[in-house]
Each structure stands twice: as C-alpha cells, then as structure tokens.
XYZ file of C-alpha atoms in Angstrom:
582
model
C 106.090 61.255 96.286
C 107.586 64.836 95.636
C 107.304 65.936 91.985
C 110.861 66.485 90.851
C 109.722 69.194 88.265
C 107.715 71.159 91.005
C 109.166 74.616 91.991
C 108.963 75.597 95.476
C 111.202 77.794 97.656
C 113.617 74.962 98.393
C 114.164 73.942 94.808
C 114.028 77.427 93.260
C 116.776 78.740 95.307
C 118.995 75.848 94.896
C 120.497 77.282 91.790
C 121.256 80.992 90.671
C 119.506 80.343 87.366
C 116.260 79.233 89.033
C 116.562 82.085 91.632
C 116.681 84.427 88.653
C 113.425 83.118 87.330
C 111.954 83.830 90.642
C 113.218 87.548 90.536
C 111.854 87.964 87.089
C 108.547 86.751 88.303
C 108.535 89.441 90.965
C 109.013 92.080 88.134
C 105.802 90.675 86.418
C 103.785 91.623 89.437
C 104.779 95.197 89.876
C 102.879 96.992 87.077
C 99.323 97.763 86.425
C 97.696 99.755 83.804
C 95.742 102.011 86.397
C 99.055 103.547 87.293
C 98.845 105.679 84.108
C 95.132 105.353 83.324
C 92.621 105.767 86.248
C 95.225 106.690 88.790
C 97.329 108.802 86.357
C 94.455 111.072 85.308
C 93.158 114.102 87.039
C 95.876 116.865 86.602
C 96.822 119.745 84.490
C 97.878 117.624 81.528
C 95.431 114.773 81.199
C 91.648 114.100 81.825
C 89.618 111.030 81.161
C 87.952 110.815 77.804
C 85.640 108.031 78.940
C 82.046 108.784 78.939
C 80.736 111.182 81.685
C 79.664 109.228 84.763
C 81.969 106.240 84.042
C 84.502 105.035 86.646
C 87.374 106.443 84.803
C 85.677 109.745 84.410
C 84.621 109.956 88.132
C 88.160 109.140 89.170
C 89.738 111.682 86.908
C 87.563 114.188 88.513
C 88.166 113.336 92.042
C 84.774 111.873 92.705
C 86.581 109.068 94.855
C 84.668 106.745 97.066
C 85.334 103.336 98.706
C 82.998 101.564 96.340
C 84.657 103.190 93.208
C 88.408 103.150 93.974
C 90.070 100.377 91.824
C 92.060 97.853 93.633
C 94.107 96.251 90.898
C 97.164 98.431 91.438
C 97.102 97.993 95.226
C 96.658 94.249 94.755
C 99.619 94.101 92.129
C 101.999 96.053 94.301
C 101.503 93.812 97.320
C 101.801 90.710 94.991
C 105.320 92.041 93.896
C 106.175 92.831 97.611
C 105.368 89.284 98.598
C 107.469 87.937 95.678
C 110.204 90.167 96.620
C 110.030 89.334 100.374
C 110.291 85.576 99.492
C 113.189 86.139 97.174
C 114.934 88.385 99.687
C 114.830 85.837 102.477
C 116.310 83.141 100.437
C 118.806 85.092 98.364
C 120.461 86.423 101.568
C 121.171 82.655 102.441
C 122.735 81.760 99.074
C 126.438 81.479 98.627
C 128.182 81.636 95.143
C 130.591 78.984 94.286
C 133.004 81.708 92.988
C 133.196 85.447 92.905
C 131.202 85.803 89.498
C 128.276 83.771 90.854
C 128.309 85.718 94.180
C 128.075 88.794 92.150
C 125.086 87.514 90.387
C 123.335 86.581 93.597
C 124.159 90.028 94.931
C 122.670 91.509 91.786
C 119.412 89.619 92.127
C 119.113 90.615 95.810
C 119.768 94.233 94.734
C 116.968 93.996 92.197
C 114.379 92.614 94.764
C 115.115 95.418 97.250
C 114.449 97.887 94.370
C 111.419 96.112 93.324
C 110.002 96.159 96.849
C 110.783 99.861 97.331
C 109.212 100.972 94.185
C 106.098 98.804 94.795
C 105.768 100.431 98.368
C 106.395 103.837 96.716
C 103.393 103.291 94.382
C 101.168 102.316 97.307
C 102.146 105.081 99.448
C 101.769 107.888 96.777
C 98.046 106.834 96.157
C 96.917 105.486 99.552
C 99.295 107.159 102.087
C 99.708 104.905 105.344
C 99.193 101.392 104.254
C 100.202 97.784 105.516
C 103.895 97.411 105.573
C 105.433 93.938 105.513
C 109.121 93.100 104.858
C 109.040 89.332 105.544
C 107.097 86.632 103.631
C 103.414 86.061 104.649
C 104.497 82.416 105.707
C 107.106 83.672 108.151
C 104.757 86.149 109.800
C 102.695 85.523 112.773
C 99.642 87.066 111.204
C 98.262 87.254 107.748
C 96.630 90.615 108.570
C 98.166 94.037 109.294
C 97.012 97.661 109.865
C 98.181 100.917 108.394
C 101.809 101.990 109.237
C 103.010 105.649 108.960
C 103.962 106.503 105.545
C 107.183 108.236 106.937
C 108.150 104.644 108.471
C 107.484 103.107 104.849
C 109.380 105.840 103.003
C 112.303 105.463 105.329
C 112.198 101.824 104.668
C 111.901 102.142 100.917
C 114.993 104.607 101.087
C 116.962 101.939 103.076
C 116.153 99.203 100.532
C 117.226 101.368 97.629
C 120.393 102.246 99.390
C 121.080 98.534 99.756
C 120.173 98.004 96.095
C 122.574 100.500 94.879
C 125.427 98.822 96.738
C 124.544 95.319 95.341
C 123.456 96.260 91.824
C 126.065 96.689 88.918
C 126.183 99.771 86.685
C 124.532 99.266 83.304
C 127.863 99.372 81.566
C 129.239 96.293 83.454
C 127.220 94.229 81.138
C 125.408 91.982 83.667
C 122.149 93.598 82.917
C 121.358 93.725 79.190
C 118.074 95.588 79.323
C 116.512 98.499 81.055
C 113.549 96.243 81.785
C 115.590 95.418 84.897
C 117.214 97.507 87.612
C 120.697 98.450 87.428
C 122.656 100.756 89.766
C 121.794 103.603 87.482
C 117.975 103.307 87.605
C 118.031 102.429 91.364
C 119.883 105.691 92.086
C 117.099 107.458 90.013
C 114.354 105.743 91.774
C 116.017 106.636 95.160
C 116.097 110.185 94.273
C 112.381 110.069 93.486
C 111.476 108.354 96.642
C 113.551 110.681 98.762
C 111.696 113.739 97.166
C 108.374 112.278 97.884
C 109.387 111.445 101.366
C 110.478 115.028 101.984
C 107.324 116.533 100.419
C 103.741 117.195 101.420
C 101.303 114.508 102.028
C 97.663 114.302 103.400
C 98.027 113.056 106.950
C 95.909 112.290 109.883
C 96.157 110.878 113.402
C 96.587 107.099 113.030
C 95.467 106.495 116.606
C 92.171 108.541 116.702
C 91.335 108.747 112.953
C 89.590 111.955 113.814
C 88.275 113.997 110.857
C 89.750 117.087 112.464
C 93.265 115.630 112.366
C 93.307 115.588 108.487
C 95.961 117.918 107.170
C 98.289 118.539 104.211
C 101.702 118.674 105.611
C 105.312 117.519 105.588
C 106.664 115.251 108.210
C 107.450 117.168 111.492
C 111.259 116.874 111.604
C 112.848 119.590 109.569
C 116.360 117.936 109.855
C 115.114 114.754 108.598
C 113.551 116.757 105.519
C 116.870 118.342 104.880
C 118.577 114.949 105.009
C 115.948 113.477 102.457
C 116.739 116.257 99.985
C 120.500 115.611 100.496
C 119.866 111.917 99.574
C 117.903 112.885 96.472
C 120.628 115.384 95.448
C 123.360 112.656 96.062
C 121.667 110.020 94.155
C 120.893 112.125 91.098
C 124.443 113.420 91.161
C 125.721 109.800 91.145
C 123.834 109.043 87.887
C 124.943 112.378 86.326
C 128.568 111.976 87.154
C 128.691 108.363 85.987
C 128.170 109.653 82.500
C 126.438 106.474 81.268
C 123.092 108.169 80.691
C 122.304 111.286 78.612
C 119.537 113.146 76.864
C 119.039 112.035 73.173
C 119.428 114.907 70.850
C 115.738 114.748 69.856
C 112.833 114.373 72.151
C 110.941 112.520 69.504
C 113.534 109.806 69.139
C 112.980 108.963 72.799
C 109.465 107.832 72.105
C 109.962 106.419 68.713
C 112.600 104.111 70.350
C 110.103 103.347 73.153
C 107.362 102.275 70.871
C 109.699 100.271 68.471
C 111.529 98.467 71.302
C 114.739 99.943 70.959
C 116.727 100.648 74.055
C 118.824 103.787 74.456
C 120.760 105.636 77.260
C 117.944 108.037 78.240
C 115.281 105.753 79.130
C 116.783 104.177 82.235
C 113.932 101.737 83.507
C 111.128 100.417 81.486
C 108.464 97.914 82.450
C 108.510 95.156 79.704
C 105.286 94.587 77.611
C 105.772 91.875 75.032
C 103.688 88.967 73.675
C 100.383 87.753 75.140
C 101.517 86.679 78.694
C 102.884 89.956 80.285
C 101.410 92.500 77.969
C 98.171 93.572 79.823
C 98.954 97.208 80.053
C 97.309 98.383 76.730
C 99.936 101.047 76.459
C 99.276 102.650 72.986
C 95.589 101.555 73.003
C 94.186 103.170 76.269
C 96.676 106.018 76.308
C 97.652 106.646 72.748
C 96.090 108.301 69.835
C 92.814 107.332 68.140
C 93.162 104.961 65.140
C 90.134 103.377 63.411
C 89.723 99.791 63.668
C 89.570 99.503 59.848
C 92.881 101.298 59.587
C 96.335 99.770 58.940
C 97.104 100.355 62.547
C 93.847 98.663 63.871
C 91.870 99.835 66.665
C 93.200 102.312 69.218
C 90.624 103.740 71.551
C 92.265 106.032 74.109
C 90.468 106.619 77.375
C 92.755 109.388 78.355
C 92.798 112.894 76.706
C 95.215 115.720 76.862
C 93.549 118.695 78.607
C 92.931 121.250 75.770
C 94.913 123.984 77.424
C 98.122 121.787 77.410
C 98.691 122.578 73.686
C 99.104 126.374 74.642
C 101.331 125.580 77.578
C 104.218 124.659 75.347
C 105.946 127.780 73.949
C 106.355 128.205 70.226
C 109.378 126.105 69.151
C 109.027 123.636 72.048
C 109.355 120.112 70.199
C 107.980 118.305 73.018
C 104.352 119.462 72.234
C 103.816 117.863 68.948
C 105.432 114.509 70.337
C 103.388 114.518 73.616
C 100.034 115.518 72.071
C 98.579 113.866 69.065
C 96.820 116.555 67.191
C 95.167 114.078 64.740
C 93.612 110.689 64.485
C 93.514 108.093 61.701
C 90.365 107.311 59.875
C 88.987 104.078 58.365
C 90.535 105.186 55.175
C 93.885 105.633 56.767
C 93.791 109.558 56.550
C 95.280 111.729 59.120
C 92.255 113.737 60.369
C 92.881 116.912 62.529
C 91.424 116.879 65.919
C 89.445 119.684 67.397
C 90.900 121.042 70.688
C 88.792 118.765 72.845
C 89.937 115.559 71.128
C 93.589 115.809 71.328
C 95.103 112.627 72.754
C 98.350 111.309 73.822
C 101.084 111.229 71.209
C 104.080 109.583 73.131
C 102.780 106.281 72.813
C 101.139 106.381 69.414
C 100.630 103.141 67.417
C 101.491 104.855 64.115
C 105.093 104.827 65.243
C 105.400 101.067 65.706
C 107.000 98.599 63.463
C 103.890 96.413 63.420
C 100.516 96.062 65.206
C 102.096 94.072 68.305
C 100.467 90.987 69.720
C 97.034 92.537 69.722
C 95.145 95.932 69.636
C 95.339 96.176 73.401
C 98.615 94.489 73.532
C 100.924 96.649 71.506
C 104.236 95.517 73.065
C 105.056 99.050 74.110
C 107.102 99.165 77.375
C 106.160 101.512 80.155
C 108.933 104.154 80.974
C 109.351 104.207 84.751
C 112.459 106.389 84.623
C 114.101 108.787 82.038
C 117.404 110.672 82.436
C 115.610 114.053 81.928
C 113.768 113.154 85.187
C 116.958 112.575 87.033
C 118.175 115.982 85.880
C 115.000 117.726 87.066
C 115.132 115.929 90.346
C 118.635 116.894 90.845
C 117.750 120.548 90.151
C 114.831 120.451 92.510
C 116.919 118.845 95.389
C 119.535 121.531 95.046
C 117.080 124.283 95.120
C 115.704 122.894 98.360
C 118.952 122.254 99.999
C 120.403 125.853 99.250
C 117.139 127.796 99.424
C 117.653 128.732 95.801
C 119.142 127.324 92.642
C 122.921 126.432 92.524
C 124.684 126.778 89.280
C 124.504 123.062 88.890
C 120.656 123.056 89.322
C 120.451 125.810 86.597
C 122.649 123.854 84.279
C 120.434 120.696 84.714
C 117.177 122.614 84.006
C 118.918 124.298 80.980
C 120.026 120.932 79.635
C 116.461 119.661 79.701
C 114.974 122.820 78.285
C 117.641 123.224 75.681
C 116.894 119.818 74.239
C 113.178 120.763 73.999
C 114.026 123.495 71.668
C 116.360 121.411 69.452
C 119.443 122.421 71.059
C 118.820 126.218 70.549
C 119.743 127.935 73.821
C 118.485 131.254 72.515
C 114.880 130.102 72.777
C 114.734 128.654 76.267
C 114.283 131.929 78.083
C 115.675 133.107 81.337
C 116.393 130.584 84.165
C 115.203 131.882 87.520
C 117.725 132.685 90.272
C 115.562 132.735 93.324
C 113.986 129.767 95.192
C 110.299 130.424 94.507
C 110.570 131.218 90.903
C 112.975 128.283 90.208
C 110.542 125.906 91.967
C 107.684 127.265 89.834
C 109.692 126.775 86.759
C 110.567 123.193 87.597
C 106.948 122.412 88.334
C 106.078 123.590 84.986
C 108.933 122.029 83.218
C 108.010 118.635 84.767
C 104.614 119.029 83.256
C 106.020 119.747 79.772
C 108.738 117.096 79.853
C 107.026 114.189 81.565
C 103.348 114.737 80.627
C 101.389 111.310 80.568
C 104.088 109.400 82.310
C 102.111 108.673 85.410
C 103.643 111.178 87.867
C 101.879 114.525 87.552
C 98.993 114.201 89.985
C 101.214 112.800 92.812
C 103.892 115.110 92.073
C 101.428 118.038 92.631
C 100.532 116.514 95.916
C 104.109 116.364 97.176
C 104.475 120.027 96.293
C 101.373 120.846 98.270
C 99.733 122.399 95.204
C 97.302 119.897 93.726
C 94.011 121.785 94.688
C 95.240 125.075 93.587
C 96.649 123.653 90.288
C 93.419 121.814 89.485
C 91.386 124.906 90.406
C 93.481 126.928 87.908
C 93.221 124.273 85.321
C 89.545 124.191 85.386
C 89.360 127.959 85.059
C 91.820 127.757 82.201
C 89.545 125.270 80.499
C 86.465 127.699 80.962
C 88.400 130.636 79.755
C 89.483 128.648 76.642
C 85.968 127.637 75.943
C 84.755 131.276 76.267
C 87.834 132.555 74.124
C 88.983 134.922 77.223
C 92.121 135.636 78.997
C 95.221 134.204 77.389
C 92.982 132.455 74.936
C 91.146 135.334 73.521
C 93.325 135.209 70.327
C 93.545 131.581 69.594
C 92.545 129.831 66.219
C 88.864 129.260 66.107
C 89.144 127.400 62.668
C 92.023 125.356 61.197
C 92.285 124.190 57.686
C 94.270 120.984 56.917
C 94.656 118.480 54.046
C 93.632 114.789 54.562
C 96.923 112.819 53.716
C 97.175 109.063 53.791
C 99.079 107.249 56.472
C 100.653 104.448 54.237
C 102.773 102.446 56.680
C 104.110 101.741 60.217
C 106.855 104.102 61.651
C 104.698 106.953 60.352
C 106.863 109.947 60.026
C 104.230 112.543 60.971
C 104.458 114.144 64.421
C 101.570 116.934 63.980
C 99.248 117.501 61.151
C 99.957 120.837 59.549
C 97.275 123.368 59.491
C 96.450 127.002 58.524
C 94.941 128.878 61.276
C 92.196 131.534 61.453
C 90.968 133.488 64.260
C 87.565 133.738 62.949
C 85.565 131.777 60.189
C 87.010 132.676 56.688
C 84.851 134.276 54.033
C 82.923 132.154 51.456
C 85.544 133.244 48.957
C 88.379 131.849 51.192
C 86.635 128.826 51.977
C 85.909 127.986 48.308
C 89.547 128.433 47.479
C 90.607 126.149 50.423
C 88.164 123.579 49.378
C 89.646 123.736 45.671
C 93.018 123.262 47.112
C 91.851 120.016 48.914
C 91.692 121.469 52.451
C 89.102 120.795 55.085
C 88.030 123.569 57.303
C 87.545 122.462 60.925
C 85.921 124.384 63.850
C 88.337 123.849 66.605
C 85.738 124.277 69.354
C 82.740 122.027 68.020
C 84.554 119.670 65.741
C 82.321 120.318 62.812
C 82.234 119.143 60.154
C 84.171 115.827 60.893
C 81.762 113.147 62.041
C 82.568 111.872 65.549
C 85.484 114.294 65.894
C 83.665 116.675 68.283
C 82.837 114.190 71.127
C 84.258 116.491 73.644
C 83.149 119.989 72.209
C 84.961 122.990 73.867
C 81.968 124.997 74.919
C 81.347 126.287 78.433
C 77.965 124.647 78.722
C 79.307 121.164 77.482
C 78.714 118.655 80.181
C 82.280 117.600 80.351
C 83.429 121.188 80.915
C 80.813 121.950 83.499
C 81.619 118.809 85.268
C 85.516 119.032 85.012
C 87.208 118.462 88.378
C 84.011 118.782 90.234
C 84.926 116.560 93.076
C 88.101 118.449 93.842
C 88.168 119.185 97.659
C 91.190 120.321 99.447
C 92.418 117.919 102.228
C 90.599 115.118 100.603
C 91.494 114.733 96.887
C 95.155 114.428 97.726
C 94.748 110.744 98.732
C 92.349 107.889 97.735
C 90.295 105.905 100.287
C 90.722 102.278 100.570
C 88.319 100.281 98.603
C 85.641 98.219 100.284
C 87.457 95.051 99.030
C 90.816 95.977 100.469
C 89.311 96.430 103.880
C 87.198 93.188 103.617
C 90.241 91.266 102.522
C 92.382 92.352 105.487
C 90.547 92.545 108.695
C 93.516 94.681 110.145
C 92.122 97.629 108.142
C 88.840 97.608 109.684
C 87.988 101.002 111.089
C 91.011 102.544 109.393
C 89.425 104.239 106.476
C 90.919 107.683 105.671
C 88.761 110.025 107.717
C 87.686 112.385 105.055
C 85.710 109.495 103.464
C-alpha cells in the first residue's frame, strides 16, 4: 500500500507549499566549502595556511592531479542541478488556482532556473567543459554523459537566468523575505557575472581529438557573440542599479558585521544560508576566519586560509577595507588580542569575534556565505561598459568611483585618479576587485577570465620574495611593531585592527625598556618572535612556504583543474576525456 506520508514527485508537486519545500531542498545542494577554501585559494590575495605538502597546500600552489582534486563541489553542483531539473519539469506543469498562486509558482520556477545556472557556472569556471544535462536523470535515455563545450553551457546558463529574471519578483515586492533566496535583483547580478565569464578567456582544447597541442588560453571565436555577452552583462547590472533597491552601505565594516551576525541589508544581495546543525557545513569563520584559541571565549577557530603577506600593502593609506578584510591579530587562550607577524595574517571578513554568540558549533558558526554584493554589480557594470566602448564611459567611471569612495569612508579626495583609457581602466578594475572582494571566492577564476592568472601569480610570488628580502617596494616597511595586549571581553568585539607602533629597525635597548615599562610587546614582523606559535609562517626567503609558493604554476595548465579519478570512474561517458595537460 502507498505510504500517505511519503514524498515523491507526484505528491510533492500537488501543492504549491510542498513544491516550495522541494525548491528549498535544491538550494541546500548548491554550496560546498571548497568553493572558498581549496578552490578559492591560489591567487594574489589568499594562500593555504595548511602544512606544506597537505592537499590544501598543494591545490593552493597549483599542484593539481587527478588523484588530488576534490570532487565534493563537483558532486554538490550536480546534485543541485538534478534537484533543479526535477523541479523545473514539474513546476512548468503546475497551474495556480488564482493569480497570486500562479505568481508563486512562477517565482519557484525562476528560482530553479537561477539555481541551475549558478551551479553550472561553478562547474565550468573550475573544470571547463563538463557534462550538461537539463532534464531529470529519470527522463533521460542514459545516466552517463560526456563533456559539452563550455560555450554551450554558458549560453544555456544565460538563457536560464534570462528566464529567471522574467519570472522572479523584485525583492521589494515582498514575496521573498531573505537574500538567501534568488530575487530578480540577484538573478540580474548573477546574469552579469556569467555573461562576463562567458565573454572572457578560458583554457580550451579540441573536444574531438583531446590533443595536447590543441590546449590554449583564448576567448570564444565569435567576436560578435563576445560583444553581445558584454552587452548582456552591462544591461543586467544596469537593471539592478536603476531599480534603486540595492546600495552600498556607508561603512565597509558594517557589511561584514551584518553578515556574521545574520542581519540582512540592501548591499548583500544573495547569501547561502548557514544556520543550525543540518545545513551548516561550510565552516565559514572557522576555516576562513581569524585564529581564536579553543580556550578563549570565542572557542576554536583554526583558519586554513591566509592572507598573502603582500596584500596588507596593496591597500593604500586610508582604505578602510584593509583592516576589515585582513585580521592582523589573533586571540589567545587568555582572550588577549595578539598582533600577527606578516606571515600569519588571516581573513577578517568572517571573524568569529564579531558574532553575537558561538553559533551551533566551532565549525558551524551560522555565518552565511555572500554569493553577491552590490559593489560587485557596480564593478561588473564598469567592466562591461569599458569592454563595450573600448574605454570607460562616464557611467563606468562613476560606478568605480562609488566603490572606491566608500572604501575611503566617503572622502573622494583620497581615491586617486580614475583612468580614462581602456587598458588603464581595466587594470584599475582588476586591482579594485581584489581589494573589494578579497576572500569571497572569485579571485582565481576572475584572473583566468581576464587571461592574466599566470602573469599575476608570477608577480605575486616575486612580491613575496621581495618582501621577505626587504627589497623593492618593501624596502622600507616595518621590521618590528610594538603593541599592547588587550583583553577581548565579549562578542561583537569592536576591534578591527590591533594598533601598533612601527619600527624600521630594531629599537635600542633604551627604547625597548621604555616600551616594556609601558606594557608593550615588541614583535619581529618577519620571524614572529617572541610570540609562541605566532611565527608558523616566517617571512624569510629560505622558509619552505616561501620557496614552494606557487611552484606548480604552469601557463596553459593551471587555469583549469583536471577531473578527479572518481569523477571519471562514476561516469563512463568521461572515459578518455581528461584535460590534455594532465
């Protein structure tokens, strides 16, 4: 006898409320911690802080292999795609009993199109050409499929998102009460993102021969289509801007305080929900936060991602994003804020010290993942305009100006000149995106789509060596810093950065004695002495992490990851279809 409480496709899609449960289930499949951890490392903003030789370290340094590449994200995305395909096939057949119910069905359908598009987008930006299925497995003639051109997949994603923006309501309409679900606003933003990637560079090869000689970093061949994609990106971002529902918060710090405290605002447009024990497996704030000792009031946070030491100096004086993005201190067992040496700076955007409580567990901090912020929309709009008109329009300059002005607390006099020609404006955007969106999971693949990953990584490695040797632009940085240990007494910690006094050389014994008498600790910023355990990544040219930094970087290889052995074993359609460089 059939179980009256069982859920299958027939019973689930019999009512709108049950169908909505299925759609929410699709969301739960579309995120994996590797998106910001192992797959988000390896760029000019973040590196792995795992022990040298570990899987995270190797992936961060482009030591890819079919045996090493993690498959969790790959599997998660396809799980979300299958959920979406099932929901789409049934939602299209549902008819509402009145206009309000039909609008709800349309919204659910729009969400599924957007979920499917974003899931495929994440697959393509890491693995390039992948299997592409837009119908449920049960309705297909085969469970197995081969690689499909990324251009075909990107075009499919764009078509899905164009359907989504027609079906979804604006956030202001009140049908969606949380940015943890797609609205028309966020679907337009993700459409702009996908269109820019589809127009950009990608590591390609001949899908018929898989010849090693066919591997090249290039854009798609159709220049007219590329122009069309930039227009789609520009128009999508412009829709969000003109709608006027989203805006930059006056303070960059408030954006991330709100995020870690679970407060919604009109800048963070799309978040992946992380709350409680069931769907809180990302470890945000634990894996990618700042270090807090397990005996502290904040309990254990053990970051496996570090800010590359040079990033601190990439921010210009007065840029308020630096002290928010980078945690220059850790919390000891005695709840004291301990200054980090250069090699031990960690991620500040998701710091546990800003929370209201400890969350569900130390590795389940209830911190949502920001998929899309309004500042990203502004920068994407500026980029698309620059590409369309072979130089920045006045609107493009204004968009960049808006982001940069907020970074300096609203003081336009500090933002510097906005470039007027194509090349300089593009370079400015590339740098601005690093400073604005550091540690938000986009940097490495953004560098690929601009065709500059290898060159950027090569320069970043040299910068770290220069900093370790105190040469070039780092010849006059602080060698020592003196600071006072201060207690962290509660949650919602007000500290952004620990204040310090900088010294270009070791102070005299007299100065050291006076500092000690005043309660200061003098820290060697390169070795970490004398803080016990604080110098795990000494910034010395002979340190193993420095000599091994990005050692696997190879042009026309590092831009894409191989399929793992498990991916190929699970899908016989992929046999013989490994990326040729591997």
